[in-house]
Each structure stands twice: as C-alpha cells, then as structure tokens.
Short mmCIF file of C-alpha atoms in Angstrom, two decimals:
data_model
loop_
_atom_site.label_atom_id
_atom_site.label_comp_id
_atom_site.label_asym_id
_atom_site.label_seq_id
_atom_site.Cartn_x
_atom_site.Cartn_y
_atom_site.Cartn_z
CA MET K 1249 -22.28 2.81 -20.92
CA GLY K 1250 -22.87 6.49 -20.51
CA GLU K 1251 -24.88 7.06 -23.65
CA ASN K 1252 -27.37 4.44 -22.65
CA THR K 1253 -30.39 6.65 -23.23
CA LYS K 1254 -32.73 5.03 -25.69
CA LYS K 1255 -34.40 7.43 -28.08
CA ASN K 1256 -37.88 6.09 -27.34
CA LYS K 1257 -37.79 8.03 -24.07
CA THR K 1258 -38.73 11.61 -23.41
CA ALA K 1259 -36.59 14.22 -21.67
CA ILE K 1260 -39.03 14.13 -18.76
CA GLU K 1261 -38.58 10.38 -18.41
CA ALA K 1262 -34.84 10.93 -18.49
CA PHE K 1263 -35.13 13.49 -15.69
CA ILE K 1264 -37.28 11.15 -13.59
CA GLU K 1265 -34.80 8.33 -14.13
CA GLY K 1266 -31.93 10.52 -13.01
CA ALA K 1267 -33.92 11.87 -10.09
CA ARG K 1268 -34.80 8.34 -8.98
CA ASN K 1269 -31.12 7.54 -9.17
CA GLY K 1270 -30.49 10.61 -7.00
CA TYR K 1271 -33.00 9.39 -4.43
CA HIS K 1272 -31.41 5.95 -4.38
CA THR K 1273 -27.96 7.48 -3.92
CA SER K 1274 -29.22 9.78 -1.15
CA MET K 1275 -31.01 7.01 0.74
CA ASN K 1276 -28.60 4.12 0.36
CA PHE K 1277 -25.21 5.78 0.13
CA MET K 1278 -25.29 9.35 1.37
CA THR K 1279 -27.45 8.92 4.48
CA PRO K 1280 -25.53 5.96 5.97
CA ASN K 1281 -22.25 7.78 5.26
CA VAL K 1282 -23.46 11.05 6.78
CA VAL K 1283 -24.79 9.28 9.89
CA PHE K 1284 -21.48 7.43 10.24
CA ALA K 1285 -19.53 10.69 9.88
CA PHE K 1286 -21.70 12.52 12.43
CA VAL K 1287 -21.18 9.67 14.93
CA LEU K 1288 -17.45 9.59 14.21
CA ILE K 1289 -17.16 13.32 14.79
CA GLN K 1290 -19.22 12.94 17.99
CA VAL K 1291 -16.80 10.21 19.22
CA LEU K 1292 -13.83 12.43 18.40
CA LYS K 1293 -15.51 15.33 20.17
CA LEU K 1294 -16.45 13.42 23.35
CA THR K 1295 -13.01 11.80 23.62
CA GLY K 1296 -11.27 15.14 23.08
CA LEU K 1297 -9.43 13.73 20.04
CA LEU K 1298 -10.97 16.36 17.75
CA ASP K 1299 -9.14 19.11 19.65
CA ILE K 1300 -5.90 17.12 19.56
CA ILE K 1301 -6.19 16.49 15.79
CA GLY K 1302 -7.03 20.17 15.36
CA LYS K 1303 -3.86 21.22 17.18
CA ILE K 1304 -1.51 18.68 15.55
CA PHE K 1305 -2.63 19.39 11.99
CA SER K 1306 -3.16 23.11 12.33
CA PRO K 1307 0.30 24.11 10.94
CA VAL K 1308 -0.04 21.81 7.90
CA MET K 1309 -3.66 22.61 7.14
CA GLY K 1310 -2.89 26.29 7.67
CA ILE K 1311 -0.92 26.22 4.38
CA PHE K 1312 -4.25 25.63 2.61
CA GLY K 1313 -6.15 28.22 4.62
CA LEU K 1314 -7.87 25.49 6.66
CA PRO K 1315 -8.15 24.80 10.39
CA GLY K 1316 -6.48 21.65 11.78
CA VAL K 1317 -9.76 19.71 12.15
CA ALA K 1318 -10.06 19.71 8.34
CA ALA K 1319 -7.52 16.85 8.44
CA THR K 1320 -10.31 14.55 9.68
CA VAL K 1321 -12.23 15.33 6.48
CA LEU K 1322 -9.29 14.31 4.28
CA ILE K 1323 -8.59 11.13 6.24
CA SER K 1324 -12.28 10.11 6.04
CA ALA K 1325 -12.35 11.00 2.33
CA TRP K 1326 -9.44 8.71 1.55
CA LEU K 1327 -11.42 5.79 2.97
CA SER K 1328 -14.72 6.83 1.38
CA THR K 1329 -15.83 9.93 -0.53
CA GLY K 1330 -19.19 9.87 1.27
CA GLY K 1331 -17.41 9.73 4.63
CA GLY K 1332 -15.34 12.79 3.72
CA ILE K 1333 -18.43 14.69 2.59
CA GLY K 1334 -20.22 13.67 5.79
CA ALA K 1335 -17.29 14.72 7.98
CA ALA K 1336 -17.14 18.10 6.21
CA ALA K 1337 -20.89 18.59 6.63
CA SER K 1338 -20.75 17.61 10.30
CA LEU K 1339 -17.88 20.00 11.05
CA TYR K 1340 -19.68 22.76 9.12
CA ALA K 1341 -22.85 22.08 11.11
CA ALA K 1342 -20.83 22.31 14.33
CA GLY K 1343 -19.32 25.62 13.23
CA SER K 1344 -15.76 24.20 13.00
CA LEU K 1345 -15.61 24.78 9.23
CA THR K 1346 -16.92 27.78 7.30
CA GLY K 1347 -18.29 28.12 3.75
CA PRO K 1348 -14.90 29.02 2.21
CA HIS K 1349 -13.34 26.02 3.99
CA ILE K 1350 -15.94 23.76 2.37
CA SER K 1351 -15.13 25.23 -1.07
CA ILE K 1352 -11.42 24.52 -0.53
CA LEU K 1353 -12.07 20.96 0.64
CA LEU K 1354 -14.70 19.76 -1.85
CA PRO K 1355 -12.49 19.10 -4.92
CA ALA K 1356 -9.81 17.57 -2.67
CA ILE K 1357 -12.33 15.18 -1.08
CA ILE K 1358 -13.33 13.88 -4.51
CA LEU K 1359 -9.79 13.84 -5.96
CA MET K 1360 -8.43 11.61 -3.18
CA GLY K 1361 -11.75 9.93 -2.36
CA SER K 1362 -12.54 6.22 -2.06
CA GLN K 1363 -9.03 5.13 -3.08
CA ILE K 1364 -9.27 1.70 -1.45
CA GLN K 1365 -12.53 0.94 -3.27
CA TYR K 1366 -11.31 2.23 -6.61
CA MET K 1367 -8.13 0.18 -6.30
CA GLY K 1368 -10.28 -2.91 -6.89
CA ARG K 1369 -12.96 -1.38 -9.07
CA LEU K 1370 -10.63 0.47 -11.45
CA LEU K 1371 -6.98 -0.58 -11.13
CA GLY K 1372 -7.88 -4.23 -10.52
CA VAL K 1373 -10.39 -4.43 -13.36
CA ALA K 1374 -8.13 -2.61 -15.84
CA GLU K 1375 -5.23 -4.86 -14.75
CA VAL K 1376 -2.78 -2.07 -14.02
CA LYS K 1377 0.60 -3.41 -12.88
CA THR K 1378 0.64 -3.46 -9.07
CA LYS K 1379 4.12 -1.92 -8.99
CA TYR K 1380 2.51 1.36 -10.10
CA TYR K 1381 -0.13 1.38 -7.35
CA PRO K 1382 1.98 3.49 -4.93
CA HIS K 1383 2.57 6.08 -7.67
CA LEU K 1384 -1.14 6.21 -8.47
CA PHE K 1385 -2.06 6.66 -4.80
CA GLY K 1386 0.59 9.36 -4.50
CA ILE K 1387 -0.71 11.20 -7.57
CA CYS K 1388 -4.23 11.32 -6.09
CA ILE K 1389 -3.01 12.79 -2.81
CA LEU K 1390 -0.79 15.26 -4.67
CA ASN K 1391 -3.79 16.22 -6.83
CA ALA K 1392 -5.82 16.87 -3.67
CA LEU K 1393 -3.06 19.08 -2.19
CA ILE K 1394 -2.74 21.08 -5.43
CA ALA K 1395 -6.54 21.48 -5.61
CA MET K 1396 -6.61 22.85 -2.05
CA LEU K 1397 -3.85 25.39 -2.87
CA VAL K 1398 -5.72 26.51 -6.00
CA MET K 1399 -9.11 26.65 -4.28
CA ASN K 1400 -7.60 28.61 -1.38
CA ALA K 1401 -6.26 31.17 -3.87
CA VAL K 1402 -9.64 31.26 -5.67
CA VAL K 1403 -11.60 31.73 -2.45
CA ARG K 1404 -9.21 34.42 -1.19
CA SER K 1405 -9.31 36.31 -4.47
CA GLY K 1406 -13.08 36.55 -4.05
CA VAL K 1407 -13.52 36.69 -7.84
CA PHE K 1408 -15.64 33.53 -8.08
CA MET P 127 -32.19 -6.00 -0.42
CA GLY P 128 -35.68 -6.07 -1.90
CA ASN P 129 -38.36 -8.10 -0.21
CA LYS P 130 -36.07 -10.51 1.53
CA SER P 131 -36.22 -10.59 5.28
CA GLN P 132 -33.50 -8.63 7.05
CA GLU P 133 -32.76 -11.61 9.28
CA GLN P 134 -30.01 -13.84 8.06
CA PRO P 135 -30.19 -17.51 9.00
CA ILE P 136 -27.45 -18.26 11.52
CA LEU P 137 -26.13 -21.75 11.84
CA PHE P 138 -25.58 -22.78 15.43
CA GLU P 139 -23.14 -25.56 15.95
CA ASP P 140 -22.17 -27.27 19.15
CA ASP P 141 -18.50 -26.90 18.68
CA VAL P 142 -17.91 -23.38 17.44
CA LYS P 143 -14.54 -21.72 17.73
CA VAL P 144 -14.70 -18.20 19.12
CA GLY P 145 -11.76 -15.85 18.78
CA ILE P 146 -10.72 -13.35 21.39
CA ALA P 147 -12.16 -10.57 19.21
CA GLY P 148 -15.59 -12.18 19.55
CA TYR P 149 -15.55 -11.96 23.36
CA VAL P 150 -14.09 -8.46 23.35
CA SER P 151 -16.73 -7.19 20.94
CA LEU P 152 -19.50 -8.87 22.98
CA ILE P 153 -18.29 -7.24 26.20
CA PHE P 154 -17.97 -3.95 24.36
CA ALA P 155 -21.52 -4.23 23.00
CA ILE P 156 -22.96 -5.02 26.45
CA LEU P 157 -21.19 -2.04 27.99
CA PHE P 158 -22.00 0.18 25.01
CA PHE P 159 -25.74 -0.45 25.20
CA SER P 160 -25.90 -0.73 29.02
CA GLY P 161 -26.03 2.98 29.71
CA LEU P 162 -23.29 2.66 32.34
CA PHE P 163 -21.17 5.26 30.57
CA GLN P 164 -23.99 7.67 29.81
CA LYS P 165 -23.00 10.03 32.58
CA ALA P 166 -19.33 9.02 32.67
CA PRO P 167 -16.82 11.85 32.84
CA GLY P 168 -14.80 13.08 29.87
CA ALA P 169 -13.78 10.64 27.13
CA TRP P 170 -15.64 7.67 28.69
CA SER P 171 -18.98 9.20 27.68
CA ALA P 172 -18.10 8.31 24.06
CA PHE P 173 -18.65 4.61 24.91
CA ASP P 174 -22.37 5.05 25.30
CA PHE P 175 -25.00 4.35 22.64
CA THR P 176 -27.35 7.10 23.78
CA ASN P 177 -24.62 9.73 23.78
CA LEU P 178 -23.53 8.86 20.23
CA CYS P 179 -27.11 8.59 19.02
CA GLY P 180 -27.32 12.20 20.13
CA ASN P 181 -30.29 14.54 19.84
CA PHE P 182 -32.41 16.16 17.18
CA GLY P 183 -31.99 19.92 17.00
CA SER P 184 -34.46 22.21 18.69
CA LEU P 185 -37.00 23.92 16.45
CA GLY P 186 -36.64 27.14 18.40
CA GLU P 187 -39.08 29.10 20.47
CA LEU P 188 -41.53 31.82 19.70
CA ALA P 189 -42.59 34.30 22.33
CA ASP P 190 -44.71 37.38 21.87
CA GLY P 191 -42.71 39.51 19.45
CA ALA P 192 -39.52 37.67 20.26
CA GLY P 193 -37.80 34.32 19.90
CA GLU P 194 -36.22 32.52 16.99
CA LEU P 195 -37.23 29.57 14.86
CA ALA P 196 -34.86 27.13 13.21
CA SER P 197 -34.52 27.68 9.46
CA ASN P 198 -35.70 24.14 8.64
CA PHE P 199 -36.84 20.87 10.19
CA ARG P 200 -33.29 19.94 11.16
CA GLY P 201 -33.41 22.46 14.01
CA ILE P 202 -30.57 24.02 15.93
CA GLY P 203 -27.98 22.39 18.17
CA GLY P 204 -28.59 18.72 17.36
CA VAL P 205 -25.73 16.20 17.65
CA GLY P 206 -24.78 12.64 16.75
CA ALA P 207 -26.62 10.09 14.62
CA LYS P 208 -30.04 11.75 15.01
CA ASP P 209 -28.74 15.11 13.81
CA GLY P 210 -26.80 13.38 11.01
CA PHE P 211 -29.95 11.63 9.80
CA LEU P 212 -32.05 14.79 9.65
CA PHE P 213 -29.17 16.66 8.07
CA ALA P 214 -28.90 13.97 5.38
CA LEU P 215 -32.63 14.41 4.69
CA THR P 216 -32.09 18.13 4.03
CA LEU P 217 -29.63 17.14 1.27
CA PHE P 218 -32.02 14.86 -0.64
CA PRO P 219 -33.72 17.48 -2.84
CA GLY P 220 -30.44 18.92 -4.15
CA VAL P 221 -29.00 15.53 -5.03
CA ILE P 222 -32.24 14.28 -6.64
CA PHE P 223 -32.59 17.46 -8.70
CA ALA P 224 -28.93 17.59 -9.77
CA LEU P 225 -28.84 13.98 -10.98
CA GLY P 226 -32.13 14.52 -12.82
CA VAL P 227 -30.59 17.46 -14.71
CA VAL P 228 -27.42 15.52 -15.51
CA LYS P 229 -29.59 12.76 -17.01
CA VAL P 230 -31.43 15.29 -19.21
CA VAL P 231 -28.08 16.64 -20.48
CA GLU P 232 -27.07 13.06 -21.24
CA TYR P 233 -30.42 12.50 -23.00
CA TYR P 234 -29.87 15.44 -25.36
CA GLY P 235 -26.38 14.16 -26.20
CA GLY P 236 -24.46 16.71 -24.16
CA LEU P 237 -21.91 14.12 -23.09
CA ARG P 238 -21.48 12.93 -26.66
CA ALA P 239 -20.71 16.54 -27.61
CA ALA P 240 -18.10 16.67 -24.85
CA GLN P 241 -16.58 13.49 -26.21
CA ARG P 242 -16.40 14.99 -29.73
CA LEU P 243 -14.70 18.12 -28.41
CA LEU P 244 -12.23 16.23 -26.23
CA THR P 245 -11.12 13.50 -28.62
CA PRO P 246 -8.63 15.56 -30.71
CA LEU P 247 -7.18 17.00 -27.50
CA LEU P 248 -6.34 13.70 -25.82
CA ARG P 249 -3.01 13.07 -27.59
CA PRO P 250 -1.52 16.51 -26.88
CA LEU P 251 -3.10 16.70 -23.43
CA MET P 252 -2.19 13.30 -22.00
CA GLY P 253 -0.43 11.30 -24.70
CA ILE P 254 -3.30 8.86 -25.15
CA PRO P 255 -5.11 8.16 -28.44
CA GLY P 256 -8.48 9.69 -29.37
CA ILE P 257 -10.10 6.26 -29.28
CA THR P 258 -10.16 6.55 -25.48
CA GLY P 259 -12.66 9.46 -25.70
CA LEU P 260 -15.80 7.40 -25.09
CA THR P 261 -14.17 5.53 -22.20
CA LEU P 262 -13.02 8.83 -20.74
CA ILE P 263 -16.52 10.28 -20.78
CA ALA P 264 -17.92 7.03 -19.33
CA SER P 265 -15.27 7.08 -16.59
CA LEU P 266 -16.47 10.53 -15.54
CA GLN P 267 -19.87 8.95 -14.87
CA SER P 268 -18.94 5.53 -13.52
CA THR P 269 -15.65 4.18 -12.19
CA ASP P 270 -16.69 0.63 -13.05
CA ALA P 271 -17.59 1.53 -16.63
CA GLY P 272 -14.21 3.27 -16.99
CA GLY P 273 -12.37 0.27 -15.58
CA SER P 274 -14.05 -2.35 -17.74
CA MET P 275 -13.90 -0.27 -20.94
CA THR P 276 -10.19 0.44 -20.37
CA LYS P 277 -9.58 -3.28 -19.97
CA ALA P 278 -11.39 -3.89 -23.27
CA LEU P 279 -9.31 -1.18 -25.04
CA ARG P 280 -6.11 -2.88 -23.91
CA GLU P 281 -7.32 -6.39 -24.77
CA ASN P 282 -8.19 -5.24 -28.27
CA ASN P 283 -4.73 -3.68 -28.55
CA LEU P 284 -6.22 -0.23 -29.13
CA ILE P 285 -3.95 1.24 -26.45
CA THR P 286 -0.50 0.21 -25.23
CA GLU P 287 0.27 -0.90 -21.68
CA LYS P 288 1.91 2.48 -21.04
CA GLU P 289 -1.08 4.41 -22.37
CA LYS P 290 -3.34 2.29 -20.18
CA THR P 291 -1.36 3.16 -17.05
CA ILE P 292 -1.43 6.88 -17.91
CA PHE P 293 -5.15 6.70 -18.65
CA CYS P 294 -5.77 4.95 -15.30
CA ALA P 295 -3.88 7.71 -13.47
CA PHE P 296 -6.42 10.11 -15.00
CA GLN P 297 -9.39 7.94 -14.00
CA PHE P 298 -8.18 6.92 -10.53
CA SER P 299 -8.11 10.42 -9.07
CA ALA P 300 -11.68 11.65 -8.63
CA GLY P 301 -13.18 8.51 -10.16
CA ALA P 302 -16.69 9.08 -11.59
CA THR P 303 -16.04 12.81 -11.24
CA ILE P 304 -19.38 14.07 -12.56
CA THR P 305 -21.51 11.52 -10.68
CA ASN P 306 -19.63 12.02 -7.41
CA TYR P 307 -19.65 15.80 -7.70
CA PHE P 308 -23.37 16.06 -8.39
CA SER P 309 -24.45 13.32 -5.99
CA SER P 310 -22.22 13.22 -2.89
CA GLY P 311 -20.67 16.62 -3.61
CA ALA P 312 -24.06 18.28 -4.12
CA ALA P 313 -24.60 17.82 -0.38
CA LEU P 314 -21.97 20.51 0.22
CA PHE P 315 -23.17 22.96 -2.47
CA PRO P 316 -25.44 24.97 -0.14
CA MET P 317 -22.52 25.51 2.26
CA MET P 318 -20.10 26.89 -0.33
CA GLU P 319 -21.40 30.41 0.07
CA GLY P 320 -20.95 32.00 -3.30
CA THR P 321 -18.18 29.94 -4.88
CA LEU P 322 -19.31 29.18 -8.45
CA LEU P 323 -20.14 25.48 -8.73
CA ILE P 324 -18.19 25.15 -11.98
CA ILE P 325 -14.88 26.17 -10.34
CA PRO P 326 -14.30 22.99 -8.27
CA LEU P 327 -15.27 20.91 -11.33
CA ILE P 328 -12.66 22.68 -13.50
CA VAL P 329 -10.03 22.38 -10.76
CA MET P 330 -10.68 18.65 -10.48
CA PHE P 331 -10.47 18.10 -14.23
CA VAL P 332 -7.20 20.06 -14.50
CA CYS P 333 -5.76 18.08 -11.57
CA LYS P 334 -6.76 14.79 -13.20
CA VAL P 335 -4.95 15.77 -16.42
CA LEU P 336 -1.97 16.92 -14.37
CA GLY P 337 -1.89 13.59 -12.52
CA ALA P 338 -1.96 11.67 -15.80
CA ASN P 339 0.98 13.73 -17.03
CA LEU P 340 2.96 13.04 -13.86
CA MET P 341 2.49 9.34 -14.58
CA ARG P 342 3.41 9.93 -18.23
CA ILE P 343 6.64 11.70 -17.25
CA TYR P 344 7.45 9.00 -14.71
CA LEU P 345 6.91 6.17 -17.19
CA ASN P 346 8.94 7.91 -19.90
CA LYS P 347 11.83 9.23 -17.86
CA VAL P 348 12.18 7.03 -14.76
CA ALA P 349 10.57 3.66 -15.38
CA MET P 350 11.59 3.71 -19.09
CA GLU P 351 8.55 1.67 -20.12
CA ASP P 352 8.67 1.15 -23.83
CA GLU P 353 5.53 -0.70 -24.86
#
C-alpha cells in the first residue's frame, strides 16, 4: 500500500490519478455528508434545538474559545468525519462560527472522527483486545480536547 | 454503483410481517412530504420536506452604481439541502487539487523519505520497533491499509501484542490523517483565515503520539501486560 506508484508512470499521470481520487471523494463522500449536515443543522435551527445546545454547551466550549454550538460539530464528527466537517461548514456559512473557530475545530474533528467506523476497520481488523476499546475511544476524545486547547492558544497568539 | 439500475428488486409476499417502526415511518413519510407542516409554527416546520430542502442563495442585485453581487455561484442567504449541495460544489476544486499534489509527492518518494526519517525515532517516541515504519506511513493514508498491515505484523510475530495495542492507539485517533486532512479537511481550509495549514497537521501528529504513549503508560503501569 502507500508506495503503490509504478515507475512506468509520469508525475502528471500521478497528479491526474490523485485528482480523480479527489473528485471521487468530493462527489461520493463529501457532498452527501455536507448535504446531510446542512439538513441536520436546518432541523436543529427550525426546532430551536440549536439555541438550546448553544446555551447548554457554552460554558464547556468556552474553555476552548468556542461558542456552544460548536458541540454539534464534535458530536457529528464522532459519528463521521465528513459529518463534522459538514456541520462546521454549515455553521460557518450561517455565521455561527468564525475562521478562528474553524481552525480550533479542524484537528479535533479529525482526531475524534469516524470512531464507530474505524472500530471495525482498524481495531477489528488488527484484532485488538476488546477490553481496550474504551481506553482507545477515551484517548481519541482526550486527543481532540488537547488539540482544541493547543489550537486555541495558537490562534490567540496570532503568530501562525 | 456503475451501470446497474438504481432500482432494487423488491420481493412482495402475501404474508409479510410489518413491525411498528414500518407503520410509523410510513406515516412520517406521508406527513413529511405532504406539505401540511410547511407553514406550521415553530418547531413543527422542521417536519416538512420543502423547508429542509431549503433554498439556493441569492446571487445579489445590481442597480445603477449600487447593489452587491454574491462572491460565487453559491449566492448569499441559502439554507438547507440546496445550499449544502452548492456549498459542497465550491469545495471540489480544493480537494481535487490537494489530493493531486499529495499523489505527486508520493510519486517522487516523499512518503518513503518520511518513513526513512521516522523509523529510528519510533522506539524512543512510542516504544514500537522500526519495522512498523512502513505500516505507520500507510496508516496515515488509509485506515484499512494500516489495520491489515498491523494484523500481518502481529501474525508474523514482528511486534508483540502490547506493541500492537500501542500502535493501534496511534492509528485509531485521526485514522488516515493525511488523506482525511487533505480531502475532507481541505473543505475547511478557505475558512481558516490565515492559520498556516501545517499547524493543524503538526498538532494532530503530536496528539497521535501522545495518545499512543498514554496507552503505553496504561499497559505498563496499570494493566501490567507483559507480552
């Protein structure tokens, strides 16, 4: 895997292959996830749940320099990385999240993303003992929290 | 997928058992598509297909010497599925371009160079042997490749059970880091307003190593695994 590039190819062909892969990902994975996230956010908005989530999570998310609604991004991310990205994009589009908020959230979305899927695709395949699953889930969430603290400090410092 | 028809053959039998969920979802679907809730007050409006399908954004207006146009085809003030779809389209070029570049780096052996540089660091960094270097690089590109190669390492006795668990803690958090960051993550790049793109990548990598070490400490001190 990984180094599967055969040497009888040119760099241009490699680029086209990667780009085609990017199109496939955009069409078949990103778009359905983004549409789902936009609809989900619309449901939460129309039902008034978005405001409630925003209020409930505002003290916790405040630690990371984020508004309460950012919690919906993390919850969606845990279920699917694409969903988390979509939720973040939708809230940004609606003006609920700003650029710095997105920077704080992005590594966290990926660090705790798609856990349910990866449980089968990684832990199941590699035959990790199931008694360690809770620890592994916990580590991912802890990683995401640490990443948000670090990114908040980075964004605030304004150096990068 | 492919050329197959979208319609799946459905077998109708005379004596089918229908659960309560079937009837509830049917009633829900009828109400959802009926339009009855389209103008419903408050939260009820969320039970309507048209409301969730939403609207495309407006492209703006131009008057003589005045007015404002939207910055791209997505427009301004769209909502719901329609806005989500157009928004997703705006993200295509970035994702396509980024994955193309990653492939070129892979073509010139950039990932192999990363593997060479990382291998001697793996033992001090995470307590796993250098032999895991190739799997580690593969796992940054594909979760499935990481999983199956890790399984093979263990089956060939190249790593111990404990090393495997530590290694999986590294892989599990931000699985397929590079692919996810430059495909899904690339969608958010234009919104990051000035944060260097390398920073989140470094933060993720450091957190992955940190996570592996938490597992390492746990296995050594609490679980007392000895293999």
